[in-house]
PDB file of C-alpha atoms in Angstrom:
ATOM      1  CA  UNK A   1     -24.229  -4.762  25.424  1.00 60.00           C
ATOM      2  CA  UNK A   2     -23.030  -6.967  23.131  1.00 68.00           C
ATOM      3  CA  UNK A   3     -19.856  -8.862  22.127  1.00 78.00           C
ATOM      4  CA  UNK A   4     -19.155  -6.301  19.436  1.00 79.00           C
ATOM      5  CA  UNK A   5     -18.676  -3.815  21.796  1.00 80.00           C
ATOM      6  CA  UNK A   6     -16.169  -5.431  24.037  1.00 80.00           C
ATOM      7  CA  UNK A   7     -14.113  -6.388  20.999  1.00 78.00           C
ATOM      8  CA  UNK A   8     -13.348  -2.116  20.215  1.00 79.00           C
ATOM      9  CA  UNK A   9     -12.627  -2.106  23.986  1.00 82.00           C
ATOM     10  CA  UNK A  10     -10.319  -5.381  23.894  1.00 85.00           C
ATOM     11  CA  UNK A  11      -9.429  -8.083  21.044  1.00 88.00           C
ATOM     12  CA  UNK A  12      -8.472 -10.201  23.495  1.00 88.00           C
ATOM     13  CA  UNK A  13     -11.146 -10.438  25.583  1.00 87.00           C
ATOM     14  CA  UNK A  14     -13.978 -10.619  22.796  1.00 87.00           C
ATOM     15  CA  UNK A  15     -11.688 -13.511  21.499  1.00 90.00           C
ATOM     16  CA  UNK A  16     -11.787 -15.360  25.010  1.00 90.00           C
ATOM     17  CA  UNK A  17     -15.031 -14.344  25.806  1.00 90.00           C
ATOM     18  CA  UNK A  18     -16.473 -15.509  22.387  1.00 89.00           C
ATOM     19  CA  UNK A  19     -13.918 -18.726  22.632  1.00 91.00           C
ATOM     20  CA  UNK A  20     -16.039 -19.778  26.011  1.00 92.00           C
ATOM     21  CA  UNK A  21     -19.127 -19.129  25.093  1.00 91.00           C
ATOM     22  CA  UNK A  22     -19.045 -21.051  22.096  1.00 92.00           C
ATOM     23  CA  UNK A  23     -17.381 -23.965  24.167  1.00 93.00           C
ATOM     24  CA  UNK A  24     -20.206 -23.822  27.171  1.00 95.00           C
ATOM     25  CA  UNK A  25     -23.430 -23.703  24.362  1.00 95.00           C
ATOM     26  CA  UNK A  26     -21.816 -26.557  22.452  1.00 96.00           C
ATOM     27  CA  UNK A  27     -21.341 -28.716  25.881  1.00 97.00           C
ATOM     28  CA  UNK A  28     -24.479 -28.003  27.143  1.00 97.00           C
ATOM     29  CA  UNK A  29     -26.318 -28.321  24.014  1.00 97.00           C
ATOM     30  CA  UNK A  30     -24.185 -31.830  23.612  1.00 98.00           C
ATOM     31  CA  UNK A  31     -25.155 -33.012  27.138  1.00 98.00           C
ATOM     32  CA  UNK A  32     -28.472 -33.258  26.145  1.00 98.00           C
ATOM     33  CA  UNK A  33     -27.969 -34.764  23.501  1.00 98.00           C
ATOM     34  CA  UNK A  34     -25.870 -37.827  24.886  1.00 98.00           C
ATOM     35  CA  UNK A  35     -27.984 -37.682  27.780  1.00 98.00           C
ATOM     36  CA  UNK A  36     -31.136 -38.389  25.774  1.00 97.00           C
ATOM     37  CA  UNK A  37     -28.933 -40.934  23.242  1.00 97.00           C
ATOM     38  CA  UNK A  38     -27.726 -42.897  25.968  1.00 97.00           C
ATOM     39  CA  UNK A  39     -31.253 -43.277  27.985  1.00 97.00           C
ATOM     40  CA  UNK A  40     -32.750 -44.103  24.102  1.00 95.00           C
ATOM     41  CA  UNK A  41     -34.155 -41.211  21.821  1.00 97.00           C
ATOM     42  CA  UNK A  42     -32.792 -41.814  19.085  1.00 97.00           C
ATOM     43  CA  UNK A  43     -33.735 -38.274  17.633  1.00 97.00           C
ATOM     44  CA  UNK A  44     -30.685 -36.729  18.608  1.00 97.00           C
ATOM     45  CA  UNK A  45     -28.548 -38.931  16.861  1.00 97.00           C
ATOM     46  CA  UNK A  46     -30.649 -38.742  13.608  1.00 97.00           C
ATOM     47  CA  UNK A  47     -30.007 -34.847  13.833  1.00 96.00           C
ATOM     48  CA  UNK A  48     -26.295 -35.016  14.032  1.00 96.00           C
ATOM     49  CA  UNK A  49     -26.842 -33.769  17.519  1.00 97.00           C
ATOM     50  CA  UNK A  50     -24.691 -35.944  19.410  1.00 97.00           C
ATOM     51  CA  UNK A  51     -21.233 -34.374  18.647  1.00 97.00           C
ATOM     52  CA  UNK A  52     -18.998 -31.472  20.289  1.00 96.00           C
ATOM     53  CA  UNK A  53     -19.106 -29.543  16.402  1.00 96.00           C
ATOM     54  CA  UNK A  54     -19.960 -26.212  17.290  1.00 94.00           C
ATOM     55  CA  UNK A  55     -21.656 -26.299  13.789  1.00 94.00           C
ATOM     56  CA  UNK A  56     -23.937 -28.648  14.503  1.00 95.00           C
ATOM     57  CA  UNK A  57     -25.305 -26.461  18.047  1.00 96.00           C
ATOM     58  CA  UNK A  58     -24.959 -22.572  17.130  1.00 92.00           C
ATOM     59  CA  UNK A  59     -27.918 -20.716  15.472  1.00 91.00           C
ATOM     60  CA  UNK A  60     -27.382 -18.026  13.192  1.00 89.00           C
ATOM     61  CA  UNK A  61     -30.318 -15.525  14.992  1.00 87.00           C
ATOM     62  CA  UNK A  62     -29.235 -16.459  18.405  1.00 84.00           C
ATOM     63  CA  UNK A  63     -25.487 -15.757  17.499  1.00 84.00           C
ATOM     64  CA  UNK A  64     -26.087 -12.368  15.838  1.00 84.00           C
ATOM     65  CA  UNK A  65     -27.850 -12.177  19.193  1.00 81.00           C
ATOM     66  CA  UNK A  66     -24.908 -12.489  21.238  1.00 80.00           C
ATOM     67  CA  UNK A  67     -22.780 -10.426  19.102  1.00 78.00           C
ATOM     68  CA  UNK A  68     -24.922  -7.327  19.293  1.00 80.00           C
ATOM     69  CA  UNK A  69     -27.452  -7.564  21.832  1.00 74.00           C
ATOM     70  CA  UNK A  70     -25.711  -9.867  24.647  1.00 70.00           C
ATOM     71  CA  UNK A  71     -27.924 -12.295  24.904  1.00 73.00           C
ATOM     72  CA  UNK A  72     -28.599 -15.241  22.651  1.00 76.00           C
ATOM     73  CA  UNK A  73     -29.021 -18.743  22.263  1.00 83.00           C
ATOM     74  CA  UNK A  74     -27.768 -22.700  20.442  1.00 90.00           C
ATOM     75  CA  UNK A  75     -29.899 -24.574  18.694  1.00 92.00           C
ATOM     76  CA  UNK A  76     -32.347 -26.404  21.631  1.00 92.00           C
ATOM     77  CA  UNK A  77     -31.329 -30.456  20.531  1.00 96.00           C
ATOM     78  CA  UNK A  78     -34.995 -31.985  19.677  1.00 94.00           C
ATOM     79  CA  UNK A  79     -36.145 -34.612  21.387  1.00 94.00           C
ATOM     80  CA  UNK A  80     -39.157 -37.330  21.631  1.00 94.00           C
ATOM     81  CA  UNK A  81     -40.476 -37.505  25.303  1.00 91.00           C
ATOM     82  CA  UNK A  82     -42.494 -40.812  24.363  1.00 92.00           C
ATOM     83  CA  UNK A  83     -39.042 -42.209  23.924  1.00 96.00           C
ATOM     84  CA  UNK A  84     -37.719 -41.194  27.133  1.00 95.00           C
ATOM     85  CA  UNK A  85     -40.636 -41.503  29.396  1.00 92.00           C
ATOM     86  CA  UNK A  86     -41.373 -38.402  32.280  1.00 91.00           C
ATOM     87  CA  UNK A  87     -37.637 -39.027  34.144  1.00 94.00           C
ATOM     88  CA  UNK A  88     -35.996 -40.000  30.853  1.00 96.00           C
ATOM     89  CA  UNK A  89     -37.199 -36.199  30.074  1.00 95.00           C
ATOM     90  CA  UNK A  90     -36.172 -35.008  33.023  1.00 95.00           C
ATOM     91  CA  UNK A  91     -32.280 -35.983  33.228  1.00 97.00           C
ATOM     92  CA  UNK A  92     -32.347 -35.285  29.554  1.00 97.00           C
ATOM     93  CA  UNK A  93     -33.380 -31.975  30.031  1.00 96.00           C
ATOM     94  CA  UNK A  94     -31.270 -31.013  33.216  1.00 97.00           C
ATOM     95  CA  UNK A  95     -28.113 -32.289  31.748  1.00 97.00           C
ATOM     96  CA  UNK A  96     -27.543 -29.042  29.751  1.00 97.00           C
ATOM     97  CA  UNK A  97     -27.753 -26.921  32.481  1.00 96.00           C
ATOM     98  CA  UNK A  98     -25.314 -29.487  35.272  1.00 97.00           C
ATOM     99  CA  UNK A  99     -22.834 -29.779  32.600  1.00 97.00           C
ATOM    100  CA  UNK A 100     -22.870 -26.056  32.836  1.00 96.00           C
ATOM    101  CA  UNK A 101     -22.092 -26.309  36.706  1.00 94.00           C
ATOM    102  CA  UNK A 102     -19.947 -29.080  36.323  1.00 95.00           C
ATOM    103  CA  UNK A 103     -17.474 -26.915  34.082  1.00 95.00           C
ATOM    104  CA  UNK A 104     -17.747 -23.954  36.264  1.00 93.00           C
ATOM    105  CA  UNK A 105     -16.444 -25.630  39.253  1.00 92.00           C
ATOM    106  CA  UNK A 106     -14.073 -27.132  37.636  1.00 93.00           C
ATOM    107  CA  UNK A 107     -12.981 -24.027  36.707  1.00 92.00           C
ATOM    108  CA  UNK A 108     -13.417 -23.058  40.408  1.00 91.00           C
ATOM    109  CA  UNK A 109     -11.065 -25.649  41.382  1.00 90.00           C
ATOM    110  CA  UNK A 110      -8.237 -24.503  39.101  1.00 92.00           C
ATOM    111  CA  UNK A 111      -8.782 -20.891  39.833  1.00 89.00           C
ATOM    112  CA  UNK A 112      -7.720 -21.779  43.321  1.00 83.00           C
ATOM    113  CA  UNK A 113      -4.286 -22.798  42.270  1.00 88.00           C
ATOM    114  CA  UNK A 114      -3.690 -20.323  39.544  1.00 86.00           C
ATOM    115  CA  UNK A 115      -3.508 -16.331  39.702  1.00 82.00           C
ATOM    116  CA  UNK A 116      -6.546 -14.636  38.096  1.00 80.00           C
ATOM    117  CA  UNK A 117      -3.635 -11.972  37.003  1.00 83.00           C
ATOM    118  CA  UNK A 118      -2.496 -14.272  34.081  1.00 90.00           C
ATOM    119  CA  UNK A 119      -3.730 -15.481  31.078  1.00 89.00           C
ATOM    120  CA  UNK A 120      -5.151 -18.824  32.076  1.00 90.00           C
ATOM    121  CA  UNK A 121      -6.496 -17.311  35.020  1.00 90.00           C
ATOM    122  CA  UNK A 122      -8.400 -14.676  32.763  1.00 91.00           C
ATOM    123  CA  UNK A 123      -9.389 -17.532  30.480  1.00 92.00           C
ATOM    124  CA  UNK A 124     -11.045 -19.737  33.417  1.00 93.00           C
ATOM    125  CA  UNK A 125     -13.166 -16.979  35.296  1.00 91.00           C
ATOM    126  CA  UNK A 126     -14.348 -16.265  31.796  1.00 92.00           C
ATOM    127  CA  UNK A 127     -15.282 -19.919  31.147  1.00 93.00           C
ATOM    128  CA  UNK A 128     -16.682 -20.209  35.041  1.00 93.00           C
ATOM    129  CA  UNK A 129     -18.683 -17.067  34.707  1.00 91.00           C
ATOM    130  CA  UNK A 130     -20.081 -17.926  31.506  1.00 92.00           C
ATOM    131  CA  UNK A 131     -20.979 -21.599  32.888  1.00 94.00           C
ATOM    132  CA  UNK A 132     -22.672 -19.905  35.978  1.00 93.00           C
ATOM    133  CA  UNK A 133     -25.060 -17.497  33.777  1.00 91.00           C
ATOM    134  CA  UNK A 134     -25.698 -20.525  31.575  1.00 93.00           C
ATOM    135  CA  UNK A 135     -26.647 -23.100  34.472  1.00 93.00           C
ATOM    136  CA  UNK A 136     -28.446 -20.299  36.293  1.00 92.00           C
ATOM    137  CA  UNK A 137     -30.553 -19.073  33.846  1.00 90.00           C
ATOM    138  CA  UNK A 138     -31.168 -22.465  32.238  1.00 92.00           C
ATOM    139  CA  UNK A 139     -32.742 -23.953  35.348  1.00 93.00           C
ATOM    140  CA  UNK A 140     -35.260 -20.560  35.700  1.00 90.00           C
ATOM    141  CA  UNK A 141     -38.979 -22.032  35.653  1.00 89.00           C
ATOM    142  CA  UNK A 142     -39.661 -20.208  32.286  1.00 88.00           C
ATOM    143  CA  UNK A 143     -41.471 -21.198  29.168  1.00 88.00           C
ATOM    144  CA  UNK A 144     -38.631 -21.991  26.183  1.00 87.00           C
ATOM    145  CA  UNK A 145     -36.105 -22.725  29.372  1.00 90.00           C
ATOM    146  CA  UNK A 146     -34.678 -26.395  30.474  1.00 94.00           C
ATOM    147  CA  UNK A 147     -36.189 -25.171  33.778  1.00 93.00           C
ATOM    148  CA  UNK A 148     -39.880 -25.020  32.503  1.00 92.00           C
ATOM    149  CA  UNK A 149     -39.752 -28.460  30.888  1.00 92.00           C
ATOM    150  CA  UNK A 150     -38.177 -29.845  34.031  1.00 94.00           C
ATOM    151  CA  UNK A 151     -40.800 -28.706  36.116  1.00 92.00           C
ATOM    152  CA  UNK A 152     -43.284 -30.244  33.544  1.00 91.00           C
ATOM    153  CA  UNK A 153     -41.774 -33.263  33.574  1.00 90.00           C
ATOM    154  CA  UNK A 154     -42.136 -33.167  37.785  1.00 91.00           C
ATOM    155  CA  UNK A 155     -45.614 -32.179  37.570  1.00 91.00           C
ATOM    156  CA  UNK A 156     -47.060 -33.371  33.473  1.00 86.00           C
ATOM    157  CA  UNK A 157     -50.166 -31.069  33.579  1.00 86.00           C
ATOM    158  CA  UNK A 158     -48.547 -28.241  34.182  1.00 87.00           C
ATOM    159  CA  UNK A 159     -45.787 -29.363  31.683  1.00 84.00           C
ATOM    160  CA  UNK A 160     -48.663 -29.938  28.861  1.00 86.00           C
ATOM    161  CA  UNK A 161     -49.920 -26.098  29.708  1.00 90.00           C
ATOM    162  CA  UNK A 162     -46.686 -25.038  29.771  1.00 85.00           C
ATOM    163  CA  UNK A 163     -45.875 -26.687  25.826  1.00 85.00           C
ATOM    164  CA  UNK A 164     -49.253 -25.361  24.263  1.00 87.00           C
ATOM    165  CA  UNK A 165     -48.013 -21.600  25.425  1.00 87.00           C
ATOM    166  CA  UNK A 166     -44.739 -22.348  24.153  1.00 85.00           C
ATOM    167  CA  UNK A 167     -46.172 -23.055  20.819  1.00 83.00           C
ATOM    168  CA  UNK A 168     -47.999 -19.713  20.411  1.00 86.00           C
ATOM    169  CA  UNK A 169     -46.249 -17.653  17.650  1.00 83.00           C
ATOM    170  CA  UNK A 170     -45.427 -14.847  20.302  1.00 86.00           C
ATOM    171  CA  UNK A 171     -44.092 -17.089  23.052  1.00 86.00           C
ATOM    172  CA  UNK A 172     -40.559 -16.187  22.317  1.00 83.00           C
ATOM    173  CA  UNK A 173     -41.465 -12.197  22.380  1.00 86.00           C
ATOM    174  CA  UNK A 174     -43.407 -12.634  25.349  1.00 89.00           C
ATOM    175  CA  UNK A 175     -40.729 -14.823  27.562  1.00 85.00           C
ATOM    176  CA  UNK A 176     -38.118 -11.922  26.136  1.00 81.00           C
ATOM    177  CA  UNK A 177     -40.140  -9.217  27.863  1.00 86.00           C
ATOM    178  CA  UNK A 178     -40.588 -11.373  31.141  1.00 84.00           C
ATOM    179  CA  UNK A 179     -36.881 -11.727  31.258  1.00 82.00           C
ATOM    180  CA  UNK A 180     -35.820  -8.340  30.531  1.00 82.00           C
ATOM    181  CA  UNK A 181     -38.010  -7.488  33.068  1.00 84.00           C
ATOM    182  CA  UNK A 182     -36.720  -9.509  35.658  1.00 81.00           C
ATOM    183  CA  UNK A 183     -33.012  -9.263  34.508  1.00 81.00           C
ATOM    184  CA  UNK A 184     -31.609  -7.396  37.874  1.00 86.00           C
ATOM    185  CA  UNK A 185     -32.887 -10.102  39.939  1.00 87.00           C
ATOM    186  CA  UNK A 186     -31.555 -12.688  37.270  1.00 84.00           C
ATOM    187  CA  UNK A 187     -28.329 -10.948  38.031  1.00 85.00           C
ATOM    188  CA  UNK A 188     -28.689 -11.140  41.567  1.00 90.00           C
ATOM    189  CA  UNK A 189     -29.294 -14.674  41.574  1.00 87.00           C
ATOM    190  CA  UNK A 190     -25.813 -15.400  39.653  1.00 86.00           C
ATOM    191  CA  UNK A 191     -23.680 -13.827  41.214  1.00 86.00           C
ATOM    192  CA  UNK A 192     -25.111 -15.228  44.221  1.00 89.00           C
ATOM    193  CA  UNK A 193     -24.461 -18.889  42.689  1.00 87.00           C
ATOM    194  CA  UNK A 194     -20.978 -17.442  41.365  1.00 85.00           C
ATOM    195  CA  UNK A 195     -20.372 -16.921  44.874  1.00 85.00           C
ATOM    196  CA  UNK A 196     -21.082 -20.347  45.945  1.00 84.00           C
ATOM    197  CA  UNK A 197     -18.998 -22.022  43.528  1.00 84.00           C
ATOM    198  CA  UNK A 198     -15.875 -20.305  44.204  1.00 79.00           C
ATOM    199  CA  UNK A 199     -16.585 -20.755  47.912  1.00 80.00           C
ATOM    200  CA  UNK A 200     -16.977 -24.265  47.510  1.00 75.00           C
ATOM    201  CA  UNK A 201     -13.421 -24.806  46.503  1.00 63.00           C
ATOM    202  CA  UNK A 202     -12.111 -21.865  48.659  1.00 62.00           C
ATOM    203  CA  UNK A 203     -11.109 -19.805  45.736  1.00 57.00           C
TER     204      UNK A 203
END
C-alpha cells in the first residue's frame, strides 16, 4: 500500500509520513556520502552528493515507488572503493544504515518524555519507525543492499561475486522477488529491532 492511499485516509499523516521519509533517505543517503568524503573519495563530492538537499538524493522511479507501491528507494551515492580501500568501504557503506539507528533512538529517547497522543509524539514514532525499517532492511545481506556490499567488503571474493550479479540487467527484478518473498519475516525482524530501541531508553 502506498502513500497515496494513506493520504484519502488522512492528510495529515501522508504529510508526516512523507515529511520523514524524505528526511531519513536524505540522511542516510548523506551519511555516506560524508562518510566516504571525509575518509577520501572524492566522488561524492564531484556528484553534489555531500549535502542534506533532498534534490540531490531522491529518484524519480523510486519515489513514484513509494507513493503507490510502498516501497522505494534514493539515489545510492556512487563511490570508488580503490579510493577508500576494503574498511574505507566498509564504514562508508554502513554509515547509511547507523545514521538510520542513530535517529531512531534519538527519537526513542524523546518519545520517553513526550506523549505519543500529541502531535510531536505522532511526528517522532513516525520518524523512529521509518529509521528502524530503513536501518533494518539496509543492513539485510542482499544484492543492491548496504548489507551485501558490507559483507563483501568483510569477505572481497564473495563481495566481487556479489557485484558481477548486481550488474546483470535483471538483478533489480530478481532481488524484488526475493524480498517480496521474504517480506513477513522482514517484518518480523523490525518490529523486533523497533522493540529494542524503545526498550533501550525505557519508552
Amino acid at each position: 500500500m502506498g502513500l497515496i492511499s494513506l493520504l484519502q485516509v488522512s492528510p495529515l499523516a501522508f504529510a508526516i509520513t512523507a515529511l520523514a521519509l524524505v528526511l531519513s533517505l536524505t540522511v542516510h543517503e548523506f551519511a555516506h556520502a560524508y562518510a566516504a568524503d571525509r575518509l577520501g573519495d572524492r566522488t561524492p563530492r564531484s556528484y553534489g552528493r555531500v549535502t542534506l538537499n533532498p534534490l540531490k538524493h531522491l529518484d524519480p522511479l523510486g519515489t513514484l515507488l513509494l507513493l503507490f507501491v510502498g516501497f522505494g528507494f534514493a539515489r545510492p551515492v556512487p563511490i570508488n572503493p580503490r579510493n577508500l580501500g576494503r574498511w574505507g568501504t566498509l564504514w562508508a557503506t554502513a554509515a547509511g544504515p547507523l545514521s538510520n539507528l542513530l535517529i531512531a533512538l534519538v527519537c526513542a529517547a524523546l518519545i520517553a518524555f513526550v506523549p505519543v497522543s500529541t502531535l510531536f509524539g505522532v511526528v517522532l514514532s513516525t520518524v523512529l519507525s521509518i529509521n528502524v525499517v530503513l536501518a533494518v532492511f539496509n543492513l539485510l545481506p542482499i544484492p543492491l543492499l548496504d548489507g551485501s556490499r558490507i559483507l563483501g567488503s568483510l569477505v572481497p571474493s564473495l563481495g566481487r561475486s556479489l557485484a558481477q550479479f548486481e550488474a546483470q540487467p535483471f538483478s533489480f527484478l530478481i532481488v524484488m522477488v526475493f524480498i517480496y518473498a521474504l517480506s513477513g519475516q522482514i517484518g518480523s525482524l523490525i518490529g523486533q529491532v523497533q522493540r529494542w530501541v524503545l526498550g533501550l531508553v525505557g519508552a
